CSV table of C-alpha atoms and ligand atoms in Angstrom, one decimal:
chain,number,residue,atom,x,y,z
A,1,MET,CA,3.4,3.4,15.4
A,2,LYS,CA,4.3,1.1,12.5
A,3,PHE,CA,1.5,-0.4,10.4
A,4,ALA,CA,1.6,-3.9,12.0
A,5,THR,CA,1.2,-2.3,15.4
A,6,LYS,CA,-1.6,0.1,14.3
A,7,VAL,CA,-3.8,-2.8,13.0
A,8,ILE,CA,-3.8,-4.2,16.5
A,9,HIS,CA,-3.7,-1.1,18.7
A,10,ALA,CA,-4.6,2.1,17.0
A,11,GLY,CA,-7.8,3.6,18.6
A,12,ILE,CA,-8.4,0.3,20.5
A,13,GLU,CA,-8.5,0.2,24.3
A,14,PRO,CA,-9.9,-2.5,26.6
A,15,ASP,CA,-13.5,-1.8,27.4
A,16,PRO,CA,-13.4,0.5,30.5
A,17,SER,CA,-16.5,-0.9,32.1
A,18,THR,CA,-15.5,-4.6,32.0
A,19,GLY,CA,-11.9,-4.9,30.8
A,20,ALA,CA,-13.1,-6.9,27.8
A,21,ILE,CA,-10.0,-6.9,25.5
A,22,MET,CA,-12.0,-7.0,22.3
A,23,THR,CA,-14.2,-4.0,21.4
A,24,PRO,CA,-17.8,-4.9,22.5
A,25,ILE,CA,-20.6,-5.0,19.9
A,26,PHE,CA,-22.9,-2.2,21.2
A,27,GLN,CA,-26.1,-3.5,19.8
A,28,THR,CA,-28.3,-0.6,20.8
A,29,SER,CA,-30.3,2.0,19.0
A,30,THR,CA,-30.5,4.6,21.7
A,31,TYR,CA,-28.8,5.7,25.0
A,32,VAL,CA,-30.3,6.7,28.3
A,33,GLN,CA,-30.1,10.4,29.3
A,34,ALA,CA,-30.0,11.5,33.0
A,35,ALA,CA,-31.8,14.7,32.1
A,36,PRO,CA,-32.6,16.2,28.6
A,37,GLY,CA,-29.2,16.7,26.9
A,38,ASP,CA,-27.3,15.2,29.8
A,39,HIS,CA,-25.7,12.1,28.3
A,40,LYS,CA,-22.3,10.4,27.7
A,41,GLY,CA,-21.8,11.6,24.2
A,42,TYR,CA,-24.1,9.1,22.6
A,43,GLU,CA,-27.8,9.9,21.8
A,44,TYR,CA,-28.9,7.8,18.9
A,45,ALA,CA,-27.1,5.0,17.1
A,46,ARG,CA,-27.4,6.4,13.5
A,47,THR,CA,-25.4,9.4,14.8
A,48,GLN,CA,-22.9,7.6,17.1
A,49,ASN,CA,-22.1,4.0,18.1
A,50,PRO,CA,-19.1,3.1,20.3
A,51,THR,CA,-18.2,0.0,18.2
A,52,ARG,CA,-18.3,2.2,15.0
A,53,ALA,CA,-16.3,5.0,16.8
A,54,VAL,CA,-13.5,2.6,17.6
A,55,LEU,CA,-13.4,1.3,14.0
A,56,GLU,CA,-13.3,4.9,12.6
A,57,LYS,CA,-10.3,5.7,14.9
A,58,ASN,CA,-8.5,2.6,13.7
A,59,LEU,CA,-9.2,3.2,10.0
A,60,ALA,CA,-8.1,6.8,10.2
A,61,ALA,CA,-4.7,5.6,11.7
A,62,LEU,CA,-4.2,3.0,9.0
A,63,GLU,CA,-4.5,5.6,6.2
A,64,ASN,CA,-2.5,8.2,8.1
A,65,GLY,CA,-5.6,10.4,8.3
A,66,THR,CA,-7.3,12.2,11.2
A,67,ASP,CA,-10.9,11.1,10.7
A,68,ALA,CA,-12.7,8.1,9.2
A,69,ILE,CA,-16.4,7.9,8.3
A,70,CYS,CA,-18.0,4.4,8.0
A,71,PHE,CA,-20.9,3.3,5.8
A,72,SER,CA,-23.0,0.3,5.2
A,73,SER,CA,-21.2,-0.4,1.9
A,74,GLY,CA,-18.4,1.0,-0.4
A,75,LEU,CA,-21.1,2.4,-2.7
A,76,ALA,CA,-22.8,4.1,0.3
A,77,ALA,CA,-19.4,5.7,1.0
A,78,GLN,CA,-19.2,6.9,-2.7
A,79,ASP,CA,-22.8,8.2,-2.4
A,80,ALA,CA,-21.7,10.4,0.5
A,81,VAL,CA,-18.8,11.8,-1.5
A,82,ILE,CA,-21.1,12.7,-4.4
A,83,LYS,CA,-23.4,14.5,-2.0
A,84,LEU,CA,-20.6,17.0,-1.5
A,85,LEU,CA,-21.4,18.2,-5.0
A,86,LYS,CA,-24.4,19.9,-6.6
A,87,SER,CA,-26.4,19.7,-9.8
A,88,GLY,CA,-24.3,20.9,-12.8
A,89,ASP,CA,-21.0,19.8,-11.1
A,90,GLU,CA,-18.8,17.3,-13.0
A,91,VAL,CA,-16.8,14.3,-11.8
A,92,LEU,CA,-13.8,13.3,-13.9
A,93,SER,CA,-13.1,9.6,-13.4
A,94,VAL,CA,-10.7,6.9,-14.5
A,95,ASN,CA,-11.9,5.2,-17.6
A,96,ASP,CA,-11.9,1.6,-16.2
A,97,LEU,CA,-13.8,2.6,-13.1
A,98,TYR,CA,-15.4,-0.1,-10.9
A,99,GLY,CA,-18.7,-1.0,-12.6
A,100,GLY,CA,-20.9,-0.1,-9.6
A,101,SER,CA,-19.3,3.3,-9.2
A,102,TYR,CA,-20.0,4.1,-12.8
A,103,ARG,CA,-23.6,2.9,-12.5
A,104,GLN,CA,-24.2,5.2,-9.5
A,105,MET,CA,-22.6,8.2,-11.1
A,106,VAL,CA,-24.5,7.8,-14.4
A,107,ARG,CA,-27.8,6.2,-13.6
A,108,VAL,CA,-28.5,7.5,-10.0
A,109,TYR,CA,-26.9,10.9,-10.1
A,110,GLY,CA,-27.1,11.6,-13.9
A,111,PRO,CA,-30.8,12.4,-13.7
A,112,TRP,CA,-30.1,14.8,-10.7
A,113,GLY,CA,-27.8,16.8,-13.0
A,114,LEU,CA,-24.4,15.3,-12.1
A,115,LYS,CA,-22.0,15.3,-15.1
A,116,SER,CA,-19.4,12.6,-15.3
A,117,ARG,CA,-16.7,12.0,-17.8
A,118,TYR,CA,-14.1,9.1,-18.0
A,119,VAL,CA,-10.5,9.6,-19.0
A,120,ASP,CA,-7.3,7.6,-19.1
A,121,MET,CA,-5.6,8.8,-15.9
A,122,THR,CA,-2.3,6.9,-16.5
A,123,ASP,CA,-1.0,10.0,-18.2
A,124,ALA,CA,-1.2,13.1,-15.9
A,125,ALA,CA,-1.2,15.5,-18.9
A,126,THR,CA,-4.3,13.8,-20.3
A,127,VAL,CA,-6.0,14.5,-16.9
A,128,GLU,CA,-5.1,18.2,-16.9
A,129,ALA,CA,-6.3,18.6,-20.5
A,130,ALA,CA,-9.6,17.0,-19.6
A,131,ILE,CA,-10.4,19.3,-16.7
A,132,GLY,CA,-13.4,21.4,-17.7
A,133,PRO,CA,-15.1,24.5,-16.1
A,134,ASP,CA,-17.5,22.4,-14.1
A,135,THR,CA,-15.0,19.7,-12.9
A,136,ARG,CA,-15.2,19.7,-9.1
A,137,LEU,CA,-14.0,16.2,-8.3
A,138,LEU,CA,-11.4,13.8,-9.6
A,139,TRP,CA,-12.2,10.2,-9.0
A,140,ILE,CA,-9.0,8.0,-9.0
A,141,GLU,CA,-9.0,4.3,-8.8
A,142,THR,CA,-5.6,2.5,-8.7
A,143,PRO,CA,-4.8,-0.2,-9.4
A,144,THR,CA,-7.8,-0.2,-11.7
A,145,ASN,CA,-10.3,-3.0,-12.1
A,146,PRO,CA,-9.8,-5.3,-13.9
A,147,MET,CA,-7.0,-4.0,-16.2
A,148,LEU,CA,-4.7,-3.2,-13.3
A,149,SER,CA,-3.5,0.1,-14.7
A,150,ILE,CA,-1.7,2.3,-12.3
A,151,VAL,CA,-2.5,6.1,-11.8
A,152,ASP,CA,0.3,8.3,-10.4
A,153,ILE,CA,-1.6,9.6,-7.4
A,154,GLU,CA,0.9,12.2,-6.5
A,155,ALA,CA,1.1,13.7,-10.0
A,156,VAL,CA,-2.7,13.7,-10.6
A,157,CYS,CA,-3.5,15.1,-7.1
A,158,ALA,CA,-1.0,17.9,-7.7
A,159,ILE,CA,-2.8,18.9,-10.9
A,160,ALA,CA,-6.2,18.8,-9.1
A,161,ARG,CA,-4.9,21.0,-6.3
A,162,LYS,CA,-3.6,23.6,-8.8
A,163,HIS,CA,-7.2,23.7,-10.2
A,164,GLY,CA,-8.9,23.8,-6.8
A,165,ILE,CA,-10.5,20.4,-7.4
A,166,LEU,CA,-11.1,17.8,-4.7
A,167,THR,CA,-9.5,14.3,-5.2
A,168,VAL,CA,-10.8,10.9,-4.1
A,169,VAL,CA,-8.8,7.7,-4.4
A,170,ASP,CA,-10.7,4.5,-4.3
A,171,ASN,CA,-8.0,2.5,-2.5
A,172,THR,CA,-9.9,-0.8,-2.4
A,173,PHE,CA,-7.6,-2.8,-4.7
A,174,ALA,CA,-4.4,-1.8,-2.9
A,175,SER,CA,-5.6,-1.8,0.8
A,176,PRO,CA,-4.0,0.6,3.3
A,177,PHE,CA,-1.1,-1.9,3.7
A,178,LEU,CA,0.1,-1.3,0.2
A,179,GLN,CA,-0.7,2.3,-0.5
A,180,ASN,CA,-1.7,5.5,1.5
A,181,PRO,CA,-3.1,8.1,-0.9
A,182,LEU,CA,-3.5,10.9,1.7
A,183,ASP,CA,0.3,10.9,2.0
A,184,LEU,CA,0.5,11.4,-1.8
A,185,GLY,CA,-1.8,14.5,-1.8
A,186,ALA,CA,-5.4,13.0,-2.0
A,187,ASP,CA,-8.2,14.7,-0.1
A,188,ILE,CA,-10.4,11.6,0.5
A,189,VAL,CA,-9.6,7.9,0.5
A,190,LEU,CA,-12.4,5.4,-0.1
A,191,HIS,CA,-12.5,1.7,0.7
A,192,SER,CA,-14.9,-1.0,0.0
A,193,ALA,CA,-14.0,-2.7,3.3
A,194,THR,CA,-16.0,-5.6,2.0
A,195,LYS,CA,-12.7,-6.6,0.3
A,196,TYR,CA,-9.2,-6.6,1.8
A,197,ILE,CA,-9.9,-4.6,5.0
A,198,GLY,CA,-12.7,-7.1,6.1
A,199,GLY,CA,-10.8,-9.8,4.3
A,200,HIS,CA,-13.0,-12.8,5.1
A,201,SER,CA,-15.9,-12.4,2.6
A,202,ASP,CA,-18.4,-12.2,5.5
A,203,VAL,CA,-19.4,-8.5,5.6
A,204,VAL,CA,-20.3,-5.6,3.3
A,205,HIS,CA,-18.9,-2.3,4.5
A,206,GLY,CA,-17.4,1.0,3.3
A,207,CYS,CA,-15.4,3.9,4.6
A,208,LEU,CA,-13.9,7.3,3.9
A,209,ILE,CA,-10.7,8.6,5.4
A,210,VAL,CA,-9.7,12.3,5.4
A,211,ARG,CA,-7.1,14.6,6.9
A,212,ASP,CA,-9.0,17.9,6.7
A,213,ALA,CA,-11.2,18.5,9.8
A,214,GLU,CA,-13.9,20.5,7.9
A,215,LEU,CA,-14.2,17.9,5.2
A,216,GLY,CA,-14.5,15.3,7.9
A,217,GLN,CA,-17.3,17.2,9.5
A,218,ARG,CA,-19.2,17.6,6.3
A,219,LEU,CA,-18.9,13.9,5.6
A,220,HIS,CA,-20.1,13.0,9.1
A,221,PHE,CA,-23.0,15.3,8.6
A,222,ILE,CA,-24.0,13.4,5.4
A,223,GLN,CA,-23.4,10.1,7.2
A,224,ASN,CA,-25.9,11.0,9.8
A,225,ALA,CA,-28.3,13.0,7.6
A,226,SER,CA,-28.5,10.4,4.8
A,227,GLY,CA,-28.2,7.5,7.2
A,228,ALA,CA,-26.4,4.7,5.4
A,229,VAL,CA,-24.6,3.6,8.5
A,230,PRO,CA,-23.1,0.1,9.2
A,231,GLY,CA,-24.5,-1.9,12.1
A,232,PRO,CA,-22.3,-2.6,15.2
A,233,GLN,CA,-21.9,-6.3,14.4
A,234,ASP,CA,-20.5,-5.4,10.9
A,235,CYS,CA,-18.1,-2.9,12.5
A,236,PHE,CA,-16.9,-5.6,14.9
A,237,LEU,CA,-16.2,-8.0,12.0
A,238,ILE,CA,-14.3,-5.4,10.2
A,239,LEU,CA,-12.2,-4.6,13.3
A,240,ARG,CA,-11.5,-8.3,13.6
A,241,GLY,CA,-10.5,-8.6,10.0
A,242,ILE,CA,-8.1,-5.6,10.3
A,243,LYS,CA,-6.0,-7.4,12.9
A,244,THR,CA,-4.5,-9.6,10.2
A,245,LEU,CA,-4.6,-7.2,7.3
A,246,HIS,CA,-0.8,-6.9,6.9
A,247,LEU,CA,-0.3,-10.7,7.1
A,248,ARG,CA,-3.1,-11.5,4.7
A,249,VAL,CA,-2.2,-8.9,2.1
A,250,GLN,CA,1.5,-9.7,2.2
A,251,ARG,CA,0.9,-13.4,1.6
A,252,SER,CA,-1.7,-12.8,-1.1
A,253,CYS,CA,0.7,-10.5,-2.9
A,254,GLU,CA,3.5,-13.1,-2.8
A,255,ASN,CA,1.1,-15.7,-4.1
A,256,ALA,CA,-0.1,-13.4,-6.9
A,257,ALA,CA,3.5,-12.7,-8.0
A,258,ALA,CA,4.1,-16.4,-8.4
A,259,ILE,CA,0.8,-16.9,-10.3
A,260,ALA,CA,1.5,-14.0,-12.6
A,261,GLU,CA,4.9,-15.5,-13.5
A,262,TYR,CA,3.4,-18.9,-14.0
A,263,LEU,CA,0.7,-17.5,-16.3
A,264,ALA,CA,3.2,-15.3,-18.3
A,265,ALA,CA,5.3,-18.4,-19.0
A,266,HIS,CA,2.3,-20.5,-20.1
A,267,SER,CA,2.1,-21.3,-23.9
A,268,LYS,CA,-1.7,-20.9,-23.9
A,269,VAL,CA,-1.9,-17.5,-22.2
A,270,ALA,CA,-1.9,-14.5,-24.4
A,271,LYS,CA,-1.5,-11.6,-22.0
A,272,VAL,CA,-1.1,-11.2,-18.2
A,273,TYR,CA,-2.0,-7.9,-16.4
A,274,TRP,CA,-0.1,-7.4,-13.2
A,275,PRO,CA,1.7,-4.2,-12.2
A,276,GLY,CA,4.7,-6.1,-10.8
A,277,PHE,CA,6.1,-7.0,-14.2
A,278,ALA,CA,9.0,-4.7,-15.2
A,279,HIS,CA,7.3,-4.4,-18.7
A,280,HIS,CA,3.9,-3.3,-17.3
A,281,PRO,CA,3.5,0.2,-18.7
A,282,ASN,CA,3.1,1.8,-15.3
A,283,HIS,CA,5.5,-0.4,-13.3
A,284,ALA,CA,7.7,2.5,-12.2
A,285,VAL,CA,4.8,4.3,-10.7
A,286,ALA,CA,3.5,1.2,-9.0
A,287,LYS,CA,7.0,0.7,-7.5
A,288,LYS,CA,7.0,4.3,-6.3
A,289,GLN,CA,3.6,4.4,-4.6
A,290,MET,CA,2.9,0.8,-3.6
A,291,ARG,CA,4.7,-1.4,-1.0
A,292,MET,CA,3.9,-4.6,-3.0
A,293,PHE,CA,2.1,-5.0,-6.4
A,294,GLY,CA,-1.2,-6.2,-5.2
A,295,ALA,CA,-3.0,-9.6,-5.3
A,296,MET,CA,-5.1,-9.2,-8.4
A,297,VAL,CA,-4.1,-10.7,-11.7
A,298,SER,CA,-6.0,-10.6,-15.0
A,299,PHE,CA,-5.3,-12.6,-18.1
A,300,ASP,CA,-6.5,-13.5,-21.6
A,301,LEU,CA,-6.0,-16.9,-23.2
A,302,LYS,CA,-4.6,-17.2,-26.8
A,303,ASP,CA,-7.8,-19.0,-27.7
A,304,ASN,CA,-10.1,-16.1,-26.8
A,305,THR,CA,-13.4,-17.9,-27.5
A,306,PRO,CA,-16.0,-17.9,-24.7
A,307,GLU,CA,-15.7,-21.7,-24.6
A,308,ALA,CA,-12.0,-21.6,-23.7
A,309,ALA,CA,-12.6,-18.9,-21.1
A,310,ASN,CA,-15.5,-20.8,-19.7
A,311,LYS,CA,-13.5,-24.0,-19.3
A,312,VAL,CA,-11.2,-22.2,-16.9
A,313,LEU,CA,-13.9,-20.1,-15.2
A,314,SER,CA,-16.0,-23.1,-14.4
A,315,GLY,CA,-13.3,-25.7,-14.1
A,316,THR,CA,-11.2,-24.5,-11.1
A,317,HIS,CA,-11.8,-26.1,-7.7
A,318,LEU,CA,-9.8,-23.8,-5.3
A,319,PHE,CA,-10.5,-20.6,-7.2
A,320,SER,CA,-14.3,-20.1,-6.7
A,321,LEU,CA,-16.2,-18.4,-9.5
A,322,ALA,CA,-17.7,-15.4,-7.7
A,323,GLU,CA,-18.0,-11.6,-7.6
A,324,SER,CA,-15.8,-9.7,-5.1
A,325,LEU,CA,-12.2,-9.9,-4.1
A,326,GLY,CA,-9.8,-9.5,-1.2
A,327,GLY,CA,-10.8,-12.4,0.9
A,328,VAL,CA,-8.5,-15.1,2.3
A,329,GLU,CA,-9.9,-17.5,-0.3
A,330,SER,CA,-9.0,-17.2,-4.0
A,331,LEU,CA,-11.7,-16.2,-6.5
A,332,ILE,CA,-12.0,-16.3,-10.2
A,333,GLY,CA,-14.2,-14.0,-12.2
A,334,HIS,CA,-15.4,-12.9,-15.6
A,335,PRO,CA,-15.5,-9.1,-15.6
A,336,ALA,CA,-17.4,-8.8,-18.9
A,337,SER,CA,-20.4,-10.6,-17.5
A,338,MET,CA,-20.0,-10.0,-13.8
A,339,THR,CA,-18.4,-6.9,-12.2
A,340,HIS,CA,-18.4,-4.9,-15.5
A,341,ALA,CA,-21.7,-6.0,-17.0
A,342,SER,CA,-23.2,-2.6,-16.3
A,343,ILE,CA,-20.6,-0.9,-18.6
A,344,PRO,CA,-21.4,-0.8,-22.3
A,345,ARG,CA,-19.5,-3.3,-24.4
A,346,GLU,CA,-17.8,-0.7,-26.6
A,347,GLU,CA,-16.6,1.2,-23.5
A,348,ARG,CA,-15.2,-2.1,-22.1
A,349,LEU,CA,-13.4,-3.0,-25.3
A,350,LYS,CA,-11.8,0.4,-25.5
A,351,VAL,CA,-9.8,-0.3,-22.4
A,352,GLY,CA,-8.9,-3.9,-23.4
A,353,LEU,CA,-11.6,-5.6,-21.3
A,354,THR,CA,-12.4,-8.4,-23.8
A,355,ASP,CA,-15.2,-10.9,-23.5
A,356,SER,CA,-12.6,-13.6,-22.6
A,357,LEU,CA,-10.7,-11.7,-19.9
A,358,ILE,CA,-10.3,-13.6,-16.7
A,359,ARG,CA,-9.7,-12.0,-13.3
A,360,LEU,CA,-8.1,-13.6,-10.3
A,361,SER,CA,-8.3,-12.5,-6.7
A,362,VAL,CA,-5.4,-14.4,-5.2
A,363,GLY,CA,-5.9,-15.6,-1.6
A,364,VAL,CA,-3.6,-16.9,1.1
A,365,GLU,CA,-3.7,-20.7,0.3
A,366,ASP,CA,-0.6,-22.6,-0.5
A,367,VAL,CA,0.6,-21.2,-3.9
A,368,SER,CA,1.6,-24.6,-5.4
A,369,ASP,CA,-2.0,-25.8,-4.9
A,370,LEU,CA,-3.4,-22.7,-6.6
A,371,ILE,CA,-1.1,-23.1,-9.6
A,372,ALA,CA,-2.0,-26.8,-9.9
A,373,ASP,CA,-5.7,-25.8,-9.9
A,374,LEU,CA,-5.2,-23.3,-12.7
A,375,ASP,CA,-2.9,-25.7,-14.6
A,376,ALA,CA,-5.5,-28.4,-14.6
A,377,CYS,CA,-7.9,-26.1,-16.4
A,378,ILE,CA,-5.7,-24.1,-18.8
A,379,GLY,CA,-4.0,-27.4,-19.9
B,401,LIG,C1,-16.5,-3.6,-4.4
B,401,LIG,C2,-16.0,-2.3,-4.8
B,401,LIG,C3,-16.7,-1.1,-4.6
B,401,LIG,C4,-18.1,-1.1,-4.0
B,401,LIG,O1,-18.1,-1.5,-2.7
B,401,LIG,P1,-19.3,-2.3,-2.0
B,401,LIG,O2,-18.8,-2.6,-0.6
B,401,LIG,O3,-19.6,-3.5,-2.8
B,401,LIG,O4,-20.5,-1.4,-2.0
B,401,LIG,C5,-16.1,0.1,-5.0
B,401,LIG,N1,-14.9,0.2,-5.5
B,401,LIG,C6,-14.2,-0.9,-5.8
B,401,LIG,C7,-12.9,-0.8,-6.4
B,401,LIG,C8,-14.7,-2.2,-5.4
B,401,LIG,O5,-14.0,-3.3,-5.7
């Protein structure tokens, strides 16, 4: 099945009891048993829920995996992955990691004895040199947030495999429509489905997708034993969002390309970060592993004072100033004070995340309206 067919059909059958064409929301906490242990495969809703089970089958298909495990948020999905490790183990992560991921590794799991280090993963040789005796997990995010660097998933996963290290790719920024890390050698794909997969900014949700049955079983065990499961209504909303994933992401990417070109040609813009530019340092890798270049664009103004950035951040009408990304509506954000505020300033500056950097999540509106909205504020 091709991607556009999978989003509609993979794992989805009309409800056998009623013929309902849409997956019902099984809003129940428990299931009746005819005799102790005599049930229809469902005992208690933390462990199994039919709406969630359909979503897990569909997500597994979208990432070319065999199993998906759903959580109440992207960070709950990350939390389950970290629980595969033990005290003294080390995670080696990309250096411009999502702020919430960094906060969990350092501030929640640091006191439990988890070690974490952050390296530039755009060069595979740097990754190999950074691997230490306690490194058990490589945490890849690509494109990275908000600098939109690209990590060569195939090259880095090959190094990890050689050293017997598990790899996770946070595929949130690309979505399964643009990039499938399991095909490139990753062990686990993570999504904050809050973003592109849900796509309508109306639900918080996370998932993991794997190909190895034993790894899938361990993660399902943690899902049930730790309990950060999504409710059936949230699973329904994610299933509904997925049906148009390919259409939304394609249009968003086309709009982002036009906006990146517009910004690059603007006399008041200093620098535009978008992996679709031929001069982007990792353009060739992006071209190799992604179907399109994504719908996130970051830029810095020549006048890099907070006042100039604020004029744009608070002046747009169609781009709403808000956290998050990946919805049908365009958003504008200020990483230094919003998504990346939990990362120390010196760490931020090291990767080029200045106090005046502006990040756009480009939606599916008419692109000429979006450009006019920016133009009115940049001047
Ligand atoms: C939002 C996000 C997360 C966290 O997901 P939540 O659903 O907000 O918990 C993780 N990684 C990336 C790249 C994100 O954008």
